[in-house]
Amino acid sequence: MYHHPTTWPGARLPHIWLGRSGRRLFTHDLAGKGRVRLFTGISGEAWAEAATKVAAELGVDLVAHVIGPGREHIDLHEGWAHARGVGEDGCVLVRPAAHVACRSAGAADDPAVELTRVLTLVLAR
């Protein structure tokens, strides 16, 4: 059996090593446990800002994690860069059960509108 980590919608979030404050952790340490999470790269700040806005508007526990050099979370072995399946300016939205809800290959014209649309569908609102 061959396992290929992927962020295709419906797949379980890849189990990738990250670093934070000199310590190692997994992507799964940041996701799941009943929380909605958004992962993006160093060029995805617009997604992170939109996540904060949309979380407040919808009353959802949604937190964005920017992964990359100089950020709180770094990609220790380039595992996230290989598994994420989106560009540095794209994002991966993860459901509370740590499965991928959707992903965007790159930047959006209006990330807040896009996140609101997707979360409304994912949360059946």
Coordinates of C-alpha atoms in Angstrom, one line a residue:
M1 CA 0.0 0.0 0.0
Y2 CA 1.3 3.4 -0.9
H3 CA 0.3 6.6 1.0
H4 CA 0.4 9.9 -0.8
P5 CA -0.3 12.9 1.4
T6 CA -2.7 15.3 -0.3
T7 CA -4.9 18.3 0.4
W8 CA -7.6 17.2 -2.1
P9 CA -11.0 18.1 -0.6
G10 CA -12.3 15.1 1.5
A11 CA -8.8 13.9 2.2
R12 CA -7.4 13.8 5.8
L13 CA -5.0 16.7 6.4
P14 CA -1.5 15.5 5.7
H15 CA 0.5 14.7 8.8
I16 CA 3.5 17.1 8.3
W17 CA 6.2 18.3 10.7
L18 CA 6.3 22.0 11.4
G19 CA 8.4 24.1 13.7
R20 CA 7.3 26.7 16.2
S21 CA 9.6 28.5 18.7
G22 CA 12.3 25.9 18.4
R23 CA 9.9 23.0 18.9
R24 CA 8.5 20.4 16.5
L25 CA 4.8 19.9 16.0
F26 CA 2.5 18.3 13.4
T27 CA -0.1 20.0 11.2
H28 CA -2.6 17.8 13.2
D29 CA -1.6 19.6 16.4
L30 CA -3.1 22.7 14.8
A31 CA -6.2 21.2 13.3
G32 CA -9.1 19.1 14.2
K33 CA -10.5 18.8 17.7
G34 CA -13.7 20.5 16.7
R35 CA -12.1 23.6 15.1
V36 CA -12.0 24.9 11.6
R37 CA -8.5 25.9 10.4
L38 CA -7.0 27.6 7.4
F39 CA -3.5 26.9 6.3
T40 CA -1.7 29.3 3.9
G41 CA 1.9 30.2 2.9
I42 CA 4.0 33.3 3.3
S43 CA 2.2 35.0 0.4
G44 CA -1.3 34.2 1.8
E45 CA -1.7 37.0 4.4
A46 CA -4.9 38.1 2.7
W47 CA -6.5 34.7 3.5
A48 CA -5.4 34.9 7.1
E49 CA -6.8 38.4 7.5
A50 CA -10.1 37.3 5.8
A51 CA -10.3 34.3 8.2
T52 CA -10.3 36.6 11.2
K53 CA -13.0 38.8 9.7
V54 CA -15.2 35.9 8.6
A55 CA -14.8 34.1 11.9
A56 CA -16.2 37.1 13.7
E57 CA -19.1 37.6 11.2
L58 CA -20.1 33.9 11.3
G59 CA -19.3 33.1 14.9
V60 CA -17.0 30.3 13.9
D61 CA -13.9 29.1 15.6
L62 CA -11.7 29.7 12.5
V63 CA -8.0 30.5 12.9
A64 CA -5.5 30.8 10.1
H65 CA -2.0 29.5 10.3
V66 CA 0.6 31.1 7.9
I67 CA 3.4 28.6 7.3
G68 CA 6.8 29.7 6.1
P69 CA 10.2 31.4 6.9
G70 CA 9.9 34.1 9.5
R71 CA 6.3 33.1 10.5
E72 CA 5.1 31.5 13.7
H73 CA 5.1 28.1 12.0
I74 CA 7.9 27.0 9.7
D75 CA 8.0 24.1 7.2
L76 CA 10.9 22.1 8.8
H77 CA 11.6 19.6 6.0
E78 CA 9.6 21.1 3.1
G79 CA 6.9 18.5 3.7
W80 CA 4.1 21.1 3.7
A81 CA 5.4 22.7 0.5
H82 CA 5.2 19.3 -1.2
A83 CA 1.9 18.1 0.2
R84 CA -0.2 21.3 0.3
G85 CA -1.1 21.2 -3.4
V86 CA -1.6 25.0 -3.6
G87 CA 0.7 28.0 -4.1
E88 CA 2.2 30.1 -1.3
D89 CA -0.7 32.5 -1.9
G90 CA -3.3 29.8 -1.8
C91 CA -5.0 28.2 1.1
V92 CA -6.3 24.9 2.5
L93 CA -9.5 25.0 4.7
V94 CA -9.7 22.1 7.1
R95 CA -12.9 20.9 8.7
P96 CA -13.2 20.2 12.5
A97 CA -12.6 16.5 11.8
A98 CA -9.2 17.3 10.3
H99 CA -10.4 16.6 6.7
V100 CA -9.9 19.1 3.9
A101 CA -13.1 21.1 3.2
C102 CA -11.7 23.0 0.2
R103 CA -8.6 24.6 -1.1
S104 CA -7.7 27.5 -3.4
A105 CA -4.7 27.2 -5.7
G106 CA -3.8 30.9 -5.3
A107 CA -5.0 34.3 -4.2
A108 CA -8.7 35.3 -4.5
D109 CA -10.0 38.7 -5.6
D110 CA -11.9 38.9 -2.3
P111 CA -10.8 36.2 0.1
A112 CA -13.4 37.2 2.7
V113 CA -16.3 36.7 0.2
E114 CA -14.8 33.4 -0.9
L115 CA -14.4 32.1 2.7
T116 CA -17.9 33.2 3.7
R117 CA -19.3 31.3 0.7
V118 CA -17.4 28.1 1.4
L119 CA -18.0 28.1 5.1
T120 CA -21.7 28.7 4.6
L121 CA -21.8 25.6 2.4
V122 CA -19.5 23.5 4.7
L123 CA -21.5 24.4 7.8
A124 CA -24.9 24.1 6.1
R125 CA -25.9 27.6 7.0

